[in-house]
mmCIF file of C-alpha atoms in Angstrom:
data_model
loop_
_atom_site.group_PDB
_atom_site.id
_atom_site.type_symbol
_atom_site.label_atom_id
_atom_site.label_comp_id
_atom_site.label_asym_id
_atom_site.label_seq_id
_atom_site.Cartn_x
_atom_site.Cartn_y
_atom_site.Cartn_z
ATOM 1 C CA UNK A 19 64.344 118.085 151.203
ATOM 2 C CA UNK A 20 63.928 115.272 153.207
ATOM 3 C CA UNK A 21 64.789 112.209 151.541
ATOM 4 C CA UNK A 22 64.065 108.801 152.155
ATOM 5 C CA UNK A 23 66.944 105.873 152.719
ATOM 6 C CA UNK A 24 66.076 104.336 148.988
ATOM 7 C CA UNK A 25 65.919 107.328 147.460
ATOM 8 C CA UNK A 26 69.466 108.696 148.813
ATOM 9 C CA UNK A 27 71.008 105.168 148.115
ATOM 10 C CA UNK A 28 69.625 104.965 144.497
ATOM 11 C CA UNK A 29 71.372 108.908 144.280
ATOM 12 C CA UNK A 30 74.887 107.813 145.499
ATOM 13 C CA UNK A 31 75.112 104.500 143.374
ATOM 14 C CA UNK A 32 73.581 106.936 140.269
ATOM 15 C CA UNK A 33 77.343 109.441 141.111
ATOM 16 C CA UNK A 34 78.942 106.430 141.175
ATOM 17 C CA UNK A 35 78.490 105.051 138.249
ATOM 18 C CA UNK A 36 78.775 108.060 136.470
ATOM 19 C CA UNK A 37 81.898 108.417 138.212
ATOM 20 C CA UNK A 38 83.640 104.834 136.748
ATOM 21 C CA UNK A 39 81.859 105.559 132.995
ATOM 22 C CA UNK A 40 84.140 108.384 133.775
ATOM 23 C CA UNK A 41 87.099 106.705 134.833
ATOM 24 C CA UNK A 42 86.659 103.741 131.761
ATOM 25 C CA UNK A 43 85.599 106.626 128.662
ATOM 26 C CA UNK A 44 89.237 108.882 129.543
ATOM 27 C CA UNK A 45 91.302 106.751 128.002
ATOM 28 C CA UNK A 46 89.676 106.048 124.888
ATOM 29 C CA UNK A 47 88.801 109.449 124.696
ATOM 30 C CA UNK A 48 93.293 109.456 125.157
ATOM 31 C CA UNK A 49 93.192 106.521 122.366
ATOM 32 C CA UNK A 50 91.638 108.807 119.903
ATOM 33 C CA UNK A 51 93.498 111.736 120.868
ATOM 34 C CA UNK A 52 94.953 113.114 116.876
ATOM 35 C CA UNK A 53 98.298 114.895 117.760
ATOM 36 C CA UNK A 54 100.010 116.562 120.934
ATOM 37 C CA UNK A 55 102.670 118.428 121.165
ATOM 38 C CA UNK A 56 107.035 118.322 120.251
ATOM 39 C CA UNK A 57 109.290 120.261 122.669
ATOM 40 C CA UNK A 58 109.515 123.528 120.029
ATOM 41 C CA UNK A 59 105.429 123.462 120.233
ATOM 42 C CA UNK A 60 104.902 121.861 116.777
ATOM 43 C CA UNK A 61 102.186 119.668 116.457
ATOM 44 C CA UNK A 62 102.739 115.690 115.890
ATOM 45 C CA UNK A 63 99.820 113.665 114.107
ATOM 46 C CA UNK A 64 99.147 110.494 115.783
ATOM 47 C CA UNK A 65 95.804 109.921 114.350
ATOM 48 C CA UNK A 66 95.991 107.047 110.808
ATOM 49 C CA UNK A 67 92.746 109.878 109.266
ATOM 50 C CA UNK A 68 95.300 112.792 110.034
ATOM 51 C CA UNK A 69 98.034 110.926 107.802
ATOM 52 C CA UNK A 70 95.553 110.202 104.407
ATOM 53 C CA UNK A 71 97.449 111.963 101.887
ATOM 54 C CA UNK A 72 95.816 113.960 99.313
ATOM 55 C CA UNK A 73 95.885 114.215 95.508
ATOM 56 C CA UNK A 74 97.771 116.347 93.960
ATOM 57 C CA UNK A 75 96.407 118.060 90.675
ATOM 58 C CA UNK A 76 99.825 116.397 89.153
ATOM 59 C CA UNK A 77 98.170 113.454 90.338
ATOM 60 C CA UNK A 78 94.761 114.002 89.192
ATOM 61 C CA UNK A 79 95.762 115.083 85.930
ATOM 62 C CA UNK A 80 98.476 112.096 85.055
ATOM 63 C CA UNK A 81 96.793 109.134 86.759
ATOM 64 C CA UNK A 82 94.012 107.303 85.143
ATOM 65 C CA UNK A 83 90.609 107.585 87.149
ATOM 66 C CA UNK A 84 90.859 103.781 87.598
ATOM 67 C CA UNK A 85 94.573 103.087 88.209
ATOM 68 C CA UNK A 86 94.293 105.766 90.443
ATOM 69 C CA UNK A 87 91.459 104.365 92.678
ATOM 70 C CA UNK A 88 93.031 100.781 92.829
ATOM 71 C CA UNK A 89 96.048 102.794 94.427
ATOM 72 C CA UNK A 90 94.624 104.246 96.880
ATOM 73 C CA UNK A 91 92.063 101.255 97.935
ATOM 74 C CA UNK A 92 95.000 98.206 97.655
ATOM 75 C CA UNK A 93 96.892 101.062 99.727
ATOM 76 C CA UNK A 94 94.674 101.292 102.711
ATOM 77 C CA UNK A 95 93.767 97.855 102.289
ATOM 78 C CA UNK A 96 97.409 96.831 102.740
ATOM 79 C CA UNK A 97 98.538 99.561 104.675
ATOM 80 C CA UNK A 98 101.431 100.973 102.594
ATOM 81 C CA UNK A 99 101.297 105.304 100.710
ATOM 82 C CA UNK A 100 99.093 105.306 97.716
ATOM 83 C CA UNK A 101 101.585 107.881 96.398
ATOM 84 C CA UNK A 102 104.098 105.873 96.855
ATOM 85 C CA UNK A 103 102.404 102.829 94.935
ATOM 86 C CA UNK A 104 101.013 105.019 92.250
ATOM 87 C CA UNK A 105 104.854 106.014 91.597
ATOM 88 C CA UNK A 106 106.227 102.246 91.332
ATOM 89 C CA UNK A 107 103.192 102.102 88.456
ATOM 90 C CA UNK A 108 104.557 105.808 86.641
ATOM 91 C CA UNK A 109 107.486 104.290 86.559
ATOM 92 C CA UNK A 110 107.668 101.182 85.362
ATOM 93 C CA UNK A 111 104.657 100.994 82.937
ATOM 94 C CA UNK A 112 103.297 104.951 82.783
ATOM 95 C CA UNK A 113 100.523 103.233 84.857
ATOM 96 C CA UNK A 114 99.937 100.439 82.146
ATOM 97 C CA UNK A 115 99.950 103.024 79.102
ATOM 98 C CA UNK A 116 103.222 101.302 77.986
ATOM 99 C CA UNK A 117 103.294 99.403 75.031
ATOM 100 C CA UNK A 118 106.517 98.139 75.497
ATOM 101 C CA UNK A 119 107.153 94.508 75.450
ATOM 102 C CA UNK A 120 105.477 92.505 78.603
ATOM 103 C CA UNK A 121 102.564 95.225 79.337
ATOM 104 C CA UNK A 122 100.129 93.908 78.156
ATOM 105 C CA UNK A 123 101.075 90.755 77.262
ATOM 106 C CA UNK A 124 104.644 87.889 77.374
ATOM 107 C CA UNK A 125 107.870 89.473 78.924
ATOM 108 C CA UNK A 126 110.406 92.038 78.784
ATOM 109 C CA UNK A 127 114.067 91.411 78.676
ATOM 110 C CA UNK A 128 114.650 90.516 82.419
ATOM 111 C CA UNK A 129 111.000 88.875 82.784
ATOM 112 C CA UNK A 130 109.404 91.298 83.595
ATOM 113 C CA UNK A 131 104.775 91.611 83.009
ATOM 114 C CA UNK A 132 102.642 93.578 83.590
ATOM 115 C CA UNK A 133 101.850 96.871 84.582
ATOM 116 C CA UNK A 134 103.645 96.487 87.774
ATOM 117 C CA UNK A 135 106.579 94.707 85.993
ATOM 118 C CA UNK A 136 106.531 91.394 88.583
ATOM 119 C CA UNK A 137 109.559 89.482 87.202
ATOM 120 C CA UNK A 138 107.151 85.782 86.652
ATOM 121 C CA UNK A 139 109.217 84.066 89.472
ATOM 122 C CA UNK A 140 108.239 86.439 91.843
ATOM 123 C CA UNK A 141 104.791 86.413 90.901
ATOM 124 C CA UNK A 142 103.811 82.747 91.205
ATOM 125 C CA UNK A 143 105.508 81.394 88.244
ATOM 126 C CA UNK A 144 102.640 81.346 86.283
ATOM 127 C CA UNK A 145 101.207 85.099 84.510
ATOM 128 C CA UNK A 146 97.655 83.967 85.381
ATOM 129 C CA UNK A 147 97.101 81.591 88.455
ATOM 130 C CA UNK A 148 93.884 80.378 90.277
ATOM 131 C CA UNK A 149 93.240 82.135 93.532
ATOM 132 C CA UNK A 150 92.618 78.989 94.876
ATOM 133 C CA UNK A 151 96.414 77.932 93.941
ATOM 134 C CA UNK A 152 99.025 77.945 96.613
ATOM 135 C CA UNK A 153 101.782 79.757 95.574
ATOM 136 C CA UNK A 154 105.781 80.943 96.553
ATOM 137 C CA UNK A 155 104.891 84.384 95.357
ATOM 138 C CA UNK A 156 103.159 87.471 95.627
ATOM 139 C CA UNK A 157 100.068 86.458 93.525
ATOM 140 C CA UNK A 158 96.798 88.471 94.028
ATOM 141 C CA UNK A 159 93.234 88.465 93.577
ATOM 142 C CA UNK A 160 92.490 92.187 93.913
ATOM 143 C CA UNK A 161 88.683 91.309 92.105
ATOM 144 C CA UNK A 162 88.166 88.851 92.393
ATOM 145 C CA UNK A 163 87.088 87.035 90.057
ATOM 146 C CA UNK A 164 88.806 84.342 90.395
ATOM 147 C CA UNK A 165 92.223 84.760 89.449
ATOM 148 C CA UNK A 166 95.389 86.250 90.036
ATOM 149 C CA UNK A 167 96.477 87.847 86.435
ATOM 150 C CA UNK A 168 99.316 90.062 86.376
ATOM 151 C CA UNK A 169 98.644 91.304 83.434
ATOM 152 C CA UNK A 170 94.854 92.985 85.394
ATOM 153 C CA UNK A 171 95.537 96.010 87.055
ATOM 154 C CA UNK A 172 93.589 94.861 90.316
ATOM 155 C CA UNK A 173 95.827 91.923 91.028
ATOM 156 C CA UNK A 174 99.337 93.257 89.931
ATOM 157 C CA UNK A 175 98.485 96.523 91.782
ATOM 158 C CA UNK A 176 97.650 94.748 94.762
ATOM 159 C CA UNK A 177 100.238 91.841 94.371
ATOM 160 C CA UNK A 178 102.732 94.931 95.089
ATOM 161 C CA UNK A 179 101.548 96.479 97.478
ATOM 162 C CA UNK A 180 101.932 93.646 99.425
ATOM 163 C CA UNK A 181 105.066 92.690 97.821
ATOM 164 C CA UNK A 182 105.948 96.536 99.915
ATOM 165 C CA UNK A 183 104.334 95.696 102.720
ATOM 166 C CA UNK A 184 106.362 92.297 102.752
ATOM 167 C CA UNK A 185 109.578 94.702 102.552
ATOM 168 C CA UNK A 186 109.346 96.996 104.892
ATOM 169 C CA UNK A 187 106.690 99.715 103.948
ATOM 170 C CA UNK A 188 105.456 102.110 105.144
ATOM 171 C CA UNK A 189 108.298 102.759 107.563
ATOM 172 C CA UNK A 190 111.130 102.218 105.251
ATOM 173 C CA UNK A 191 110.016 102.761 101.790
ATOM 174 C CA UNK A 192 113.457 103.181 100.747
ATOM 175 C CA UNK A 193 114.324 99.643 101.580
ATOM 176 C CA UNK A 194 111.436 98.393 99.838
ATOM 177 C CA UNK A 195 111.776 100.002 96.844
ATOM 178 C CA UNK A 196 115.293 99.053 96.468
ATOM 179 C CA UNK A 197 113.493 95.237 96.281
ATOM 180 C CA UNK A 198 111.346 96.256 94.346
ATOM 181 C CA UNK A 199 114.172 97.158 91.636
ATOM 182 C CA UNK A 200 117.555 96.724 93.669
ATOM 183 C CA UNK A 201 118.985 100.389 92.368
ATOM 184 C CA UNK A 202 118.793 103.701 94.621
ATOM 185 C CA UNK A 203 118.786 105.991 91.682
ATOM 186 C CA UNK A 204 115.741 103.799 91.067
ATOM 187 C CA UNK A 205 114.238 104.532 94.312
ATOM 188 C CA UNK A 206 114.821 107.762 94.415
ATOM 189 C CA UNK A 207 112.576 108.223 91.024
ATOM 190 C CA UNK A 208 110.174 106.592 92.774
ATOM 191 C CA UNK A 209 110.804 108.851 95.541
ATOM 192 C CA UNK A 210 110.350 112.020 93.481
ATOM 193 C CA UNK A 211 107.280 110.693 91.434
ATOM 194 C CA UNK A 212 105.246 109.478 94.672
ATOM 195 C CA UNK A 213 106.121 113.652 96.219
ATOM 196 C CA UNK A 214 104.709 115.516 92.583
ATOM 197 C CA UNK A 215 101.777 113.054 93.232
ATOM 198 C CA UNK A 216 100.970 113.909 96.664
ATOM 199 C CA UNK A 217 99.217 117.047 97.556
ATOM 200 C CA UNK A 218 101.685 118.273 100.475
ATOM 201 C CA UNK A 219 104.648 117.089 98.237
ATOM 202 C CA UNK A 220 105.549 114.701 101.035
ATOM 203 C CA UNK A 221 106.238 110.240 101.213
ATOM 204 C CA UNK A 222 104.307 110.239 105.062
ATOM 205 C CA UNK A 223 104.925 108.215 107.814
ATOM 206 C CA UNK A 224 101.945 106.285 108.701
ATOM 207 C CA UNK A 225 100.848 107.234 112.368
ATOM 208 C CA UNK A 226 102.521 105.997 115.432
ATOM 209 C CA UNK A 227 105.951 105.452 113.255
ATOM 210 C CA UNK A 228 108.209 106.892 115.397
ATOM 211 C CA UNK A 229 108.471 107.809 119.437
ATOM 212 C CA UNK A 230 107.082 110.709 119.015
ATOM 213 C CA UNK A 231 103.406 109.240 119.013
ATOM 214 C CA UNK A 232 104.334 107.188 122.020
ATOM 215 C CA UNK A 233 103.249 109.747 124.629
ATOM 216 C CA UNK A 234 99.394 109.768 123.630
ATOM 217 C CA UNK A 235 99.646 105.523 123.314
ATOM 218 C CA UNK A 236 101.421 105.687 126.779
ATOM 219 C CA UNK A 237 99.153 107.544 127.646
ATOM 220 C CA UNK A 238 96.183 105.835 127.375
ATOM 221 C CA UNK A 239 96.965 102.711 128.457
ATOM 222 C CA UNK A 240 93.815 101.030 130.953
ATOM 223 C CA UNK A 241 96.258 100.570 133.471
ATOM 224 C CA UNK A 242 99.608 101.793 134.691
ATOM 225 C CA UNK A 243 101.017 98.050 134.097
ATOM 226 C CA UNK A 244 99.482 98.150 130.870
ATOM 227 C CA UNK A 245 101.526 101.577 130.245
ATOM 228 C CA UNK A 246 104.916 99.772 132.087
ATOM 229 C CA UNK A 247 104.622 96.769 129.073
ATOM 230 C CA UNK A 248 104.073 99.264 126.358
ATOM 231 C CA UNK A 249 107.222 101.909 127.415
ATOM 232 C CA UNK A 250 109.366 98.965 127.153
ATOM 233 C CA UNK A 251 107.824 97.470 124.049
ATOM 234 C CA UNK A 252 107.622 100.903 121.567
ATOM 235 C CA UNK A 253 111.396 101.874 122.923
ATOM 236 C CA UNK A 254 112.134 98.657 120.924
ATOM 237 C CA UNK A 255 111.344 100.008 118.108
ATOM 238 C CA UNK A 256 114.302 100.016 114.856
ATOM 239 C CA UNK A 257 116.373 96.847 116.245
ATOM 240 C CA UNK A 258 116.392 94.148 114.224
ATOM 241 C CA UNK A 259 114.043 90.688 113.800
ATOM 242 C CA UNK A 260 116.056 87.993 115.281
ATOM 243 C CA UNK A 261 115.129 84.034 115.027
ATOM 244 C CA UNK A 262 114.995 83.616 119.320
ATOM 245 C CA UNK A 263 115.512 86.920 120.317
ATOM 246 C CA UNK A 264 114.909 88.094 124.244
ATOM 247 C CA UNK A 265 117.206 91.372 123.725
ATOM 248 C CA UNK A 266 118.631 93.422 124.381
ATOM 249 C CA UNK A 267 119.329 94.177 120.567
ATOM 250 C CA UNK A 268 117.338 92.011 118.567
ATOM 251 C CA UNK A 269 114.073 90.363 119.071
ATOM 252 C CA UNK A 270 111.429 87.786 117.315
ATOM 253 C CA UNK A 271 107.540 88.330 117.463
ATOM 254 C CA UNK A 272 107.349 86.363 121.503
ATOM 255 C CA UNK A 273 110.185 87.246 122.395
ATOM 256 C CA UNK A 274 109.346 90.915 122.029
ATOM 257 C CA UNK A 275 106.281 90.766 124.275
ATOM 258 C CA UNK A 276 107.889 88.125 126.511
ATOM 259 C CA UNK A 277 110.747 90.557 127.900
ATOM 260 C CA UNK A 278 108.022 93.773 127.822
ATOM 261 C CA UNK A 279 106.594 91.224 130.020
ATOM 262 C CA UNK A 280 108.921 91.302 132.066
ATOM 263 C CA UNK A 281 109.787 94.389 132.320
ATOM 264 C CA UNK A 282 106.773 95.154 133.928
ATOM 265 C CA UNK A 283 108.220 93.097 136.583
ATOM 266 C CA UNK A 284 105.555 90.182 134.666
ATOM 267 C CA UNK A 285 106.888 86.277 133.890
ATOM 268 C CA UNK A 286 104.395 84.898 131.142
ATOM 269 C CA UNK A 287 105.497 82.274 128.688
ATOM 270 C CA UNK A 288 108.533 82.425 126.127
ATOM 271 C CA UNK A 289 106.880 81.595 122.853
ATOM 272 C CA UNK A 290 104.095 82.248 120.101
ATOM 273 C CA UNK A 291 103.141 78.280 120.989
ATOM 274 C CA UNK A 292 102.502 78.468 124.363
ATOM 275 C CA UNK A 293 101.670 82.211 124.808
ATOM 276 C CA UNK A 294 98.081 81.494 123.008
ATOM 277 C CA UNK A 295 96.056 79.165 125.380
ATOM 278 C CA UNK A 296 97.849 81.169 128.209
ATOM 279 C CA UNK A 297 96.082 84.456 128.087
ATOM 280 C CA UNK A 298 92.007 84.825 128.556
ATOM 281 C CA UNK A 299 91.073 85.023 125.163
ATOM 282 C CA UNK A 300 89.214 88.222 124.155
ATOM 283 C CA UNK A 301 86.193 88.817 121.509
ATOM 284 C CA UNK A 302 87.574 90.876 118.282
ATOM 285 C CA UNK A 303 86.571 94.701 118.788
ATOM 286 C CA UNK A 304 86.500 94.092 123.225
ATOM 287 C CA UNK A 305 90.704 94.438 122.419
ATOM 288 C CA UNK A 306 92.503 97.399 124.342
ATOM 289 C CA UNK A 307 96.407 97.970 125.029
ATOM 290 C CA UNK A 308 98.567 94.588 126.487
ATOM 291 C CA UNK A 309 96.373 92.558 124.832
ATOM 292 C CA UNK A 310 97.840 90.083 122.076
ATOM 293 C CA UNK A 311 96.690 88.877 118.421
ATOM 294 C CA UNK A 312 98.248 86.301 117.053
ATOM 295 C CA UNK A 313 98.014 84.600 113.268
ATOM 296 C CA UNK A 314 97.523 81.908 111.791
ATOM 297 C CA UNK A 315 100.895 82.700 110.180
ATOM 298 C CA UNK A 316 105.095 81.173 110.302
ATOM 299 C CA UNK A 317 106.314 78.727 110.983
ATOM 300 C CA UNK A 318 105.065 75.785 112.953
ATOM 301 C CA UNK A 319 101.889 77.182 112.149
ATOM 302 C CA UNK A 320 98.153 75.483 111.824
ATOM 303 C CA UNK A 321 94.606 76.092 112.550
ATOM 304 C CA UNK A 322 94.664 76.839 115.769
ATOM 305 C CA UNK A 323 97.977 76.227 116.288
ATOM 306 C CA UNK A 324 99.630 80.483 116.106
ATOM 307 C CA UNK A 325 102.982 81.123 114.529
ATOM 308 C CA UNK A 326 102.745 84.870 114.977
ATOM 309 C CA UNK A 327 102.116 86.988 117.691
ATOM 310 C CA UNK A 328 101.707 91.281 118.322
ATOM 311 C CA UNK A 329 101.058 93.407 121.271
ATOM 312 C CA UNK A 330 98.268 95.800 120.393
ATOM 313 C CA UNK A 331 99.037 99.259 121.658
ATOM 314 C CA UNK A 332 95.531 101.027 120.818
ATOM 315 C CA UNK A 333 92.635 99.709 118.314
ATOM 316 C CA UNK A 334 93.705 98.313 114.962
ATOM 317 C CA UNK A 335 98.005 99.223 116.258
ATOM 318 C CA UNK A 336 99.930 96.748 117.006
ATOM 319 C CA UNK A 337 103.945 96.501 117.543
ATOM 320 C CA UNK A 338 105.393 93.507 116.115
ATOM 321 C CA UNK A 339 108.833 91.893 115.586
ATOM 322 C CA UNK A 340 107.785 90.254 111.959
ATOM 323 C CA UNK A 341 110.632 88.252 110.202
ATOM 324 C CA UNK A 342 114.284 89.410 109.229
ATOM 325 C CA UNK A 343 113.721 90.386 105.705
ATOM 326 C CA UNK A 344 110.334 92.636 107.021
ATOM 327 C CA UNK A 345 112.157 95.296 108.552
ATOM 328 C CA UNK A 346 112.579 96.623 111.766
ATOM 329 C CA UNK A 347 110.360 95.778 114.951
ATOM 330 C CA UNK A 348 107.705 98.140 114.043
ATOM 331 C CA UNK A 349 103.455 99.807 115.266
ATOM 332 C CA UNK A 350 101.590 98.207 111.952
ATOM 333 C CA UNK A 351 98.148 97.780 111.833
ATOM 334 C CA UNK A 352 96.344 94.199 112.268
ATOM 335 C CA UNK A 353 93.430 95.353 110.859
ATOM 336 C CA UNK A 354 94.949 94.993 107.564
ATOM 337 C CA UNK A 355 95.713 91.721 108.057
ATOM 338 C CA UNK A 356 94.564 88.466 107.395
ATOM 339 C CA UNK A 357 94.794 85.174 109.122
ATOM 340 C CA UNK A 358 93.687 86.398 112.455
ATOM 341 C CA UNK A 359 93.293 83.574 114.969
ATOM 342 C CA UNK A 360 92.063 85.633 117.716
ATOM 343 C CA UNK A 361 93.245 88.034 120.597
ATOM 344 C CA UNK A 362 94.046 87.024 124.285
ATOM 345 C CA UNK A 363 94.683 89.221 127.648
ATOM 346 C CA UNK A 364 97.637 87.244 129.526
ATOM 347 C CA UNK A 365 96.863 89.973 132.010
ATOM 348 C CA UNK A 366 93.897 88.001 133.161
ATOM 349 C CA UNK A 367 96.054 84.644 133.858
ATOM 350 C CA UNK A 368 94.931 83.232 137.182
ATOM 351 C CA UNK A 369 98.829 82.951 137.424
ATOM 352 C CA UNK A 370 99.568 86.582 136.151
ATOM 353 C CA UNK A 371 97.339 87.657 138.696
ATOM 354 C CA UNK A 372 98.872 86.662 141.609
ATOM 355 C CA UNK A 373 102.269 88.153 140.091
ATOM 356 C CA UNK A 374 99.932 91.539 140.208
ATOM 357 C CA UNK A 375 99.411 91.174 143.856
ATOM 358 C CA UNK A 376 102.443 90.440 144.529
ATOM 359 C CA UNK A 377 103.724 93.265 143.292
ATOM 360 C CA UNK A 378 100.866 95.463 144.560
ATOM 361 C CA UNK A 379 101.462 93.839 148.224
ATOM 362 C CA UNK A 380 105.371 92.322 148.371
ATOM 363 C CA UNK A 381 104.960 91.123 151.696
ATOM 364 C CA UNK A 382 102.262 88.847 150.567
#
């Protein structure tokens, strides 16, 4: 059959479009890849869904339904292991069932209160605080009734999740538990309870928390230059936070991003405040690896002056150097965090586009 020039052009155009779609879609397929093989042939799970810990029979029989729901909901919301939260609740007050002083009213001999045994000073100075108040503590309104009540399980469990997250969980659980109650015997006891509550008998680390999950992240990068940025950034995981640090031994939030771009041969601004206006704004949901995510949090922050920044490494995940007390540089979830100001793409800045042209053609 003889094709007209018009129909032939349409077919060629369709083939080209399909090829382009394949190129665009294939990285996204890699992003959702659930696992890969270690050198010894064992499988490593790198997917969020693969890391959801099921409840053991022991956990189901021991944890009241209301409390179990709160542990699971707030663990997922904040980004800590629910069974660690549950183990804290068990060790502190037997999930609120204890009749000792301070559990349901007042405080104990140490000044702790509620089912998760917060020191009133760490809750915010008072047992019950209006949710609209600005407090220096972990007071939280978990049930939306407008009050952060240290005796309310919904509020106390959310506050405990935030405290554990702030101090190193889910990656460094032992450090977070030690800050919660400064005794290593306490840490050992809570971990043992957490293992009993988990069907697997383990305290699982979150996906992408170690070098084992770097390969699929880098392979899913939308370009070679983003892959180079991510290789450097991910290699800094585990190093300490240092305000003003740009490596090689320690970094702050913007410093590790600045160094990662520099390692790929690109120059971007050094600080969070100057990185924010530099990149082209990206709508939420359209961010991709290599983009930056900014937060209305940290020193000097304001409504349009972010004080914290992370590097997007996959949908919902970022690499960040958060703060000195927050543990080492790590991959965390930005979807579980509040105060997100927005996303930017430094690679679309005109100056960076010129740099990319020169990298591709040094003779220019």
